[in-house]
């Protein structure tokens, strides 16, 4: 194996060590810590390390056709140590900044969506509801007005007809029976309940 390939492999594996350090910190930041064993957490951990192993092996495969030598592990360890010593604090601060920026952007988008779409739709629906209630109130008022205009002469006519045919006397004679029927119906409803 040529010296340039070995150098390229060491540099890429050192970069993988830095990548692993950053990936571990990112994973730890987003993983919710549990005090006891949990299967879902264990599954996430296994998947995380499986993906990291595949990424490292892919880079190793691209750099020196997948030959595993001692210096490969040494380069990964040196890259990880470099990350821990020099880059970890900067990366964690920048990660927190990116998270805060993402949260602020998400809130901005949701507020913008709320202001541009939800609030106008609510306002239009309230306006339509108010207009609908005004129309219904106007229709009911007109209907009641027409009903009163028609009902007064009709009531007088019915009274005159009732007096002329003496139906009111028959109604007064039959009203006790109507009351008994009404009470019987109420009693039957109470039994059903």
PDB file of C-alpha atoms in Angstrom:
ATOM      1  CA  UNK A   1       0.000   0.000   0.000  1.00  0.00           C
ATOM      2  CA  UNK A   2       1.468   3.348  -1.002  1.00  0.00           C
ATOM      3  CA  UNK A   3       2.288   6.093   1.435  1.00  0.00           C
ATOM      4  CA  UNK A   4      -0.302   8.490  -0.013  1.00  0.00           C
ATOM      5  CA  UNK A   5      -3.068   5.910   0.406  1.00  0.00           C
ATOM      6  CA  UNK A   6      -1.994   5.335   4.009  1.00  0.00           C
ATOM      7  CA  UNK A   7      -1.925   9.094   4.646  1.00  0.00           C
ATOM      8  CA  UNK A   8      -5.352   9.517   2.995  1.00  0.00           C
ATOM      9  CA  UNK A   9      -6.709   6.645   5.077  1.00  0.00           C
ATOM     10  CA  UNK A  10      -5.344   8.104   8.316  1.00  0.00           C
ATOM     11  CA  UNK A  11      -6.775  11.545   7.567  1.00  0.00           C
ATOM     12  CA  UNK A  12     -10.180  10.133   6.643  1.00  0.00           C
ATOM     13  CA  UNK A  13     -10.229   7.924   9.753  1.00  0.00           C
ATOM     14  CA  UNK A  14      -9.234  10.895  11.936  1.00  0.00           C
ATOM     15  CA  UNK A  15     -12.135  12.770  10.357  1.00  0.00           C
ATOM     16  CA  UNK A  16     -14.321   9.781  11.235  1.00  0.00           C
ATOM     17  CA  UNK A  17     -13.135  10.052  14.844  1.00  0.00           C
ATOM     18  CA  UNK A  18     -14.198  13.712  14.859  1.00  0.00           C
ATOM     19  CA  UNK A  19     -17.488  12.685  13.221  1.00  0.00           C
ATOM     20  CA  UNK A  20     -18.078  10.020  15.885  1.00  0.00           C
ATOM     21  CA  UNK A  21     -17.490  12.539  18.678  1.00  0.00           C
ATOM     22  CA  UNK A  22     -19.915  15.019  17.125  1.00  0.00           C
ATOM     23  CA  UNK A  23     -22.470  12.270  16.440  1.00  0.00           C
ATOM     24  CA  UNK A  24     -22.281  11.021  20.041  1.00  0.00           C
ATOM     25  CA  UNK A  25     -22.803  14.544  21.400  1.00  0.00           C
ATOM     26  CA  UNK A  26     -25.698  15.180  18.997  1.00  0.00           C
ATOM     27  CA  UNK A  27     -27.311  11.845  19.838  1.00  0.00           C
ATOM     28  CA  UNK A  28     -26.891  12.507  23.562  1.00  0.00           C
ATOM     29  CA  UNK A  29     -28.437  15.962  23.183  1.00  0.00           C
ATOM     30  CA  UNK A  30     -31.587  14.660  21.526  1.00  0.00           C
ATOM     31  CA  UNK A  31     -31.955  11.391  23.456  1.00  0.00           C
ATOM     32  CA  UNK A  32     -34.167  11.595  26.506  1.00  0.00           C
ATOM     33  CA  UNK A  33     -32.329  10.071  29.467  1.00  0.00           C
ATOM     34  CA  UNK A  34     -34.080   7.272  31.340  1.00  0.00           C
ATOM     35  CA  UNK A  35     -33.245   6.118  34.827  1.00  0.00           C
ATOM     36  CA  UNK A  36     -34.138   2.494  34.197  1.00  0.00           C
ATOM     37  CA  UNK A  37     -33.713   0.126  31.276  1.00  0.00           C
ATOM     38  CA  UNK A  38     -36.068   0.698  28.402  1.00  0.00           C
ATOM     39  CA  UNK A  39     -36.290  -1.420  25.252  1.00  0.00           C
ATOM     40  CA  UNK A  40     -36.881   1.510  22.934  1.00  0.00           C
ATOM     41  CA  UNK A  41     -33.785   3.300  24.217  1.00  0.00           C
ATOM     42  CA  UNK A  42     -31.720   0.147  23.788  1.00  0.00           C
ATOM     43  CA  UNK A  43     -33.017  -0.261  20.234  1.00  0.00           C
ATOM     44  CA  UNK A  44     -32.156   3.371  19.453  1.00  0.00           C
ATOM     45  CA  UNK A  45     -28.638   2.865  20.839  1.00  0.00           C
ATOM     46  CA  UNK A  46     -28.092  -0.270  18.762  1.00  0.00           C
ATOM     47  CA  UNK A  47     -29.358   1.468  15.612  1.00  0.00           C
ATOM     48  CA  UNK A  48     -27.172   4.517  16.309  1.00  0.00           C
ATOM     49  CA  UNK A  49     -23.998   2.454  16.671  1.00  0.00           C
ATOM     50  CA  UNK A  50     -24.900   0.272  13.702  1.00  0.00           C
ATOM     51  CA  UNK A  51     -25.317   3.353  11.491  1.00  0.00           C
ATOM     52  CA  UNK A  52     -22.061   4.885  12.792  1.00  0.00           C
ATOM     53  CA  UNK A  53     -20.228   1.618  12.128  1.00  0.00           C
ATOM     54  CA  UNK A  54     -21.601   1.470   8.600  1.00  0.00           C
ATOM     55  CA  UNK A  55     -20.555   5.078   7.934  1.00  0.00           C
ATOM     56  CA  UNK A  56     -17.012   4.435   9.225  1.00  0.00           C
ATOM     57  CA  UNK A  57     -16.739   1.219   7.205  1.00  0.00           C
ATOM     58  CA  UNK A  58     -17.997   2.993   4.065  1.00  0.00           C
ATOM     59  CA  UNK A  59     -15.339   5.702   4.448  1.00  0.00           C
ATOM     60  CA  UNK A  60     -12.728   3.016   5.098  1.00  0.00           C
ATOM     61  CA  UNK A  61     -13.916   1.148   2.011  1.00  0.00           C
ATOM     62  CA  UNK A  62     -13.627   4.275  -0.108  1.00  0.00           C
ATOM     63  CA  UNK A  63     -10.217   5.278   1.253  1.00  0.00           C
ATOM     64  CA  UNK A  64      -8.305   1.977   1.182  1.00  0.00           C
ATOM     65  CA  UNK A  65     -10.708  -0.712  -0.096  1.00  0.00           C
ATOM     66  CA  UNK A  66     -11.731  -1.797   3.416  1.00  0.00           C
ATOM     67  CA  UNK A  67      -8.349  -2.945   4.708  1.00  0.00           C
ATOM     68  CA  UNK A  68      -8.380  -2.766   8.489  1.00  0.00           C
ATOM     69  CA  UNK A  69      -4.975  -2.034   9.998  1.00  0.00           C
ATOM     70  CA  UNK A  70      -3.888  -0.964  13.449  1.00  0.00           C
ATOM     71  CA  UNK A  71      -3.295   2.622  12.370  1.00  0.00           C
ATOM     72  CA  UNK A  72      -6.956   2.867  11.308  1.00  0.00           C
ATOM     73  CA  UNK A  73      -8.096   2.433  14.922  1.00  0.00           C
ATOM     74  CA  UNK A  74      -5.302   4.728  16.080  1.00  0.00           C
ATOM     75  CA  UNK A  75      -6.408   7.435  13.609  1.00  0.00           C
ATOM     76  CA  UNK A  76     -10.062   7.126  14.756  1.00  0.00           C
ATOM     77  CA  UNK A  77      -8.925   7.399  18.380  1.00  0.00           C
ATOM     78  CA  UNK A  78      -6.745  10.438  17.585  1.00  0.00           C
ATOM     79  CA  UNK A  79      -9.640  12.106  15.734  1.00  0.00           C
ATOM     80  CA  UNK A  80     -11.977  11.442  18.655  1.00  0.00           C
ATOM     81  CA  UNK A  81      -9.400  12.799  21.130  1.00  0.00           C
ATOM     82  CA  UNK A  82      -8.932  15.887  18.926  1.00  0.00           C
ATOM     83  CA  UNK A  83     -12.671  16.428  18.939  1.00  0.00           C
ATOM     84  CA  UNK A  84     -12.910  16.047  22.711  1.00  0.00           C
ATOM     85  CA  UNK A  85      -9.964  18.340  23.402  1.00  0.00           C
ATOM     86  CA  UNK A  86     -10.404  21.062  20.790  1.00  0.00           C
ATOM     87  CA  UNK A  87     -13.805  20.972  19.134  1.00  0.00           C
ATOM     88  CA  UNK A  88     -16.361  19.679  21.628  1.00  0.00           C
ATOM     89  CA  UNK A  89     -17.228  22.967  23.361  1.00  0.00           C
ATOM     90  CA  UNK A  90     -17.462  24.861  20.068  1.00  0.00           C
ATOM     91  CA  UNK A  91     -19.596  22.133  18.510  1.00  0.00           C
ATOM     92  CA  UNK A  92     -21.955  21.933  21.488  1.00  0.00           C
ATOM     93  CA  UNK A  93     -22.419  25.722  21.531  1.00  0.00           C
ATOM     94  CA  UNK A  94     -23.067  25.785  17.799  1.00  0.00           C
ATOM     95  CA  UNK A  95     -25.464  22.807  18.132  1.00  0.00           C
ATOM     96  CA  UNK A  96     -27.424  24.636  20.826  1.00  0.00           C
ATOM     97  CA  UNK A  97     -27.474  27.735  18.620  1.00  0.00           C
ATOM     98  CA  UNK A  98     -28.773  25.717  15.674  1.00  0.00           C
ATOM     99  CA  UNK A  99     -31.441  24.139  17.890  1.00  0.00           C
ATOM    100  CA  UNK A 100     -32.528  27.563  19.208  1.00  0.00           C
ATOM    101  CA  UNK A 101     -32.525  28.940  15.675  1.00  0.00           C
ATOM    102  CA  UNK A 102     -34.599  25.990  14.438  1.00  0.00           C
ATOM    103  CA  UNK A 103     -37.110  26.429  17.269  1.00  0.00           C
ATOM    104  CA  UNK A 104     -37.339  30.161  16.578  1.00  0.00           C
ATOM    105  CA  UNK A 105     -37.834  29.496  12.860  1.00  0.00           C
ATOM    106  CA  UNK A 106     -40.531  26.910  13.631  1.00  0.00           C
ATOM    107  CA  UNK A 107     -42.332  29.376  15.914  1.00  0.00           C
ATOM    108  CA  UNK A 108     -42.013  32.097  13.289  1.00  0.00           C
ATOM    109  CA  UNK A 109     -43.494  29.828  10.592  1.00  0.00           C
ATOM    110  CA  UNK A 110     -46.363  28.701  12.849  1.00  0.00           C
ATOM    111  CA  UNK A 111     -47.111  32.297  13.887  1.00  0.00           C
ATOM    112  CA  UNK A 112     -46.945  33.421  10.264  1.00  0.00           C
ATOM    113  CA  UNK A 113     -49.276  30.571   9.260  1.00  0.00           C
ATOM    114  CA  UNK A 114     -51.586  31.526  12.107  1.00  0.00           C
ATOM    115  CA  UNK A 115     -51.578  35.229  11.187  1.00  0.00           C
ATOM    116  CA  UNK A 116     -51.876  34.771   7.427  1.00  0.00           C
ATOM    117  CA  UNK A 117     -54.319  31.858   7.313  1.00  0.00           C
ATOM    118  CA  UNK A 118     -55.987  30.904  10.591  1.00  0.00           C
ATOM    119  CA  UNK A 119     -56.854  34.397  11.890  1.00  0.00           C
ATOM    120  CA  UNK A 120     -58.393  35.601   8.579  1.00  0.00           C
ATOM    121  CA  UNK A 121     -60.392  32.373   8.244  1.00  0.00           C
ATOM    122  CA  UNK A 122     -61.666  32.769  11.818  1.00  0.00           C
ATOM    123  CA  UNK A 123     -62.538  36.400  11.119  1.00  0.00           C
ATOM    124  CA  UNK A 124     -64.390  35.495   7.904  1.00  0.00           C
ATOM    125  CA  UNK A 125     -66.252  32.676   9.677  1.00  0.00           C
ATOM    126  CA  UNK A 126     -67.247  35.020  12.530  1.00  0.00           C
ATOM    127  CA  UNK A 127     -68.396  37.589   9.985  1.00  0.00           C
ATOM    128  CA  UNK A 128     -70.407  34.964   8.083  1.00  0.00           C
ATOM    129  CA  UNK A 129     -71.913  33.708  11.352  1.00  0.00           C
ATOM    130  CA  UNK A 130     -72.868  37.263  12.367  1.00  0.00           C
ATOM    131  CA  UNK A 131     -74.362  37.981   8.946  1.00  0.00           C
ATOM    132  CA  UNK A 132     -76.221  34.668   9.030  1.00  0.00           C
ATOM    133  CA  UNK A 133     -77.642  35.427  12.461  1.00  0.00           C
ATOM    134  CA  UNK A 134     -78.691  38.883  11.267  1.00  0.00           C
ATOM    135  CA  UNK A 135     -80.468  37.348   8.250  1.00  0.00           C
ATOM    136  CA  UNK A 136     -82.158  34.692  10.406  1.00  0.00           C
ATOM    137  CA  UNK A 137     -83.229  37.319  12.960  1.00  0.00           C
ATOM    138  CA  UNK A 138     -84.606  39.521  10.195  1.00  0.00           C
ATOM    139  CA  UNK A 139     -86.501  36.597   8.626  1.00  0.00           C
ATOM    140  CA  UNK A 140     -87.946  35.567  12.009  1.00  0.00           C
ATOM    141  CA  UNK A 141     -88.962  39.178  12.751  1.00  0.00           C
ATOM    142  CA  UNK A 142     -90.638  39.513   9.341  1.00  0.00           C
ATOM    143  CA  UNK A 143     -92.357  36.137   9.790  1.00  0.00           C
ATOM    144  CA  UNK A 144     -93.621  37.128  13.266  1.00  0.00           C
ATOM    145  CA  UNK A 145     -94.816  40.494  11.955  1.00  0.00           C
ATOM    146  CA  UNK A 146     -96.723  38.825   9.094  1.00  0.00           C
ATOM    147  CA  UNK A 147     -98.069  36.185  11.492  1.00  0.00           C
ATOM    148  CA  UNK A 148     -99.372  38.901  13.851  1.00  0.00           C
ATOM    149  CA  UNK A 149    -100.967  40.778  10.952  1.00  0.00           C
ATOM    150  CA  UNK A 150    -102.679  37.600   9.744  1.00  0.00           C
ATOM    151  CA  UNK A 151    -103.447  36.140  13.181  1.00  0.00           C
ATOM    152  CA  UNK A 152    -105.438  39.046  14.665  1.00  0.00           C
ATOM    153  CA  UNK A 153    -108.135  39.107  12.000  1.00  0.00           C
ATOM    154  CA  UNK A 154    -108.101  35.310  11.848  1.00  0.00           C
ATOM    155  CA  UNK A 155    -108.539  35.086  15.635  1.00  0.00           C
ATOM    156  CA  UNK A 156    -111.451  37.535  15.520  1.00  0.00           C
ATOM    157  CA  UNK A 157    -113.003  35.535  12.689  1.00  0.00           C
ATOM    158  CA  UNK A 158    -112.586  32.281  14.618  1.00  0.00           C
ATOM    159  CA  UNK A 159    -114.186  33.838  17.711  1.00  0.00           C
ATOM    160  CA  UNK A 160    -117.138  35.038  15.657  1.00  0.00           C
ATOM    161  CA  UNK A 161    -117.500  31.613  14.048  1.00  0.00           C
ATOM    162  CA  UNK A 162    -117.163  29.946  17.461  1.00  0.00           C
ATOM    163  CA  UNK A 163    -119.883  32.149  18.953  1.00  0.00           C
ATOM    164  CA  UNK A 164    -122.115  31.674  15.947  1.00  0.00           C
ATOM    165  CA  UNK A 165    -121.793  27.870  15.967  1.00  0.00           C
ATOM    166  CA  UNK A 166    -121.464  27.573  19.763  1.00  0.00           C
ATOM    167  CA  UNK A 167    -118.287  25.450  19.513  1.00  0.00           C
ATOM    168  CA  UNK A 168    -116.859  27.259  22.520  1.00  0.00           C
ATOM    169  CA  UNK A 169    -119.580  25.782  24.729  1.00  0.00           C
ATOM    170  CA  UNK A 170    -118.860  22.293  23.425  1.00  0.00           C
ATOM    171  CA  UNK A 171    -115.137  22.840  24.064  1.00  0.00           C
ATOM    172  CA  UNK A 172    -115.878  23.921  27.646  1.00  0.00           C
ATOM    173  CA  UNK A 173    -117.971  20.790  28.188  1.00  0.00           C
ATOM    174  CA  UNK A 174    -115.266  18.514  26.737  1.00  0.00           C
ATOM    175  CA  UNK A 175    -112.296  20.238  28.377  1.00  0.00           C
ATOM    176  CA  UNK A 176    -112.345  17.979  31.515  1.00  0.00           C
ATOM    177  CA  UNK A 177    -112.025  14.951  29.236  1.00  0.00           C
ATOM    178  CA  UNK A 178    -109.158  16.605  27.360  1.00  0.00           C
ATOM    179  CA  UNK A 179    -107.434  17.256  30.701  1.00  0.00           C
ATOM    180  CA  UNK A 180    -107.831  13.608  31.722  1.00  0.00           C
ATOM    181  CA  UNK A 181    -106.369  12.457  28.406  1.00  0.00           C
ATOM    182  CA  UNK A 182    -103.450  14.873  28.875  1.00  0.00           C
ATOM    183  CA  UNK A 183    -102.770  13.554  32.405  1.00  0.00           C
ATOM    184  CA  UNK A 184    -102.965   9.953  31.175  1.00  0.00           C
ATOM    185  CA  UNK A 185    -100.352  10.695  28.469  1.00  0.00           C
ATOM    186  CA  UNK A 186     -98.054  12.318  31.076  1.00  0.00           C
ATOM    187  CA  UNK A 187     -98.415   9.267  33.343  1.00  0.00           C
ATOM    188  CA  UNK A 188     -97.534   6.916  30.477  1.00  0.00           C
ATOM    189  CA  UNK A 189     -94.405   8.955  29.678  1.00  0.00           C
ATOM    190  CA  UNK A 190     -93.276   8.819  33.310  1.00  0.00           C
ATOM    191  CA  UNK A 191     -93.671   5.022  33.348  1.00  0.00           C
ATOM    192  CA  UNK A 192     -91.507   4.718  30.220  1.00  0.00           C
ATOM    193  CA  UNK A 193     -88.742   6.811  31.772  1.00  0.00           C
TER     194      UNK A 193
END
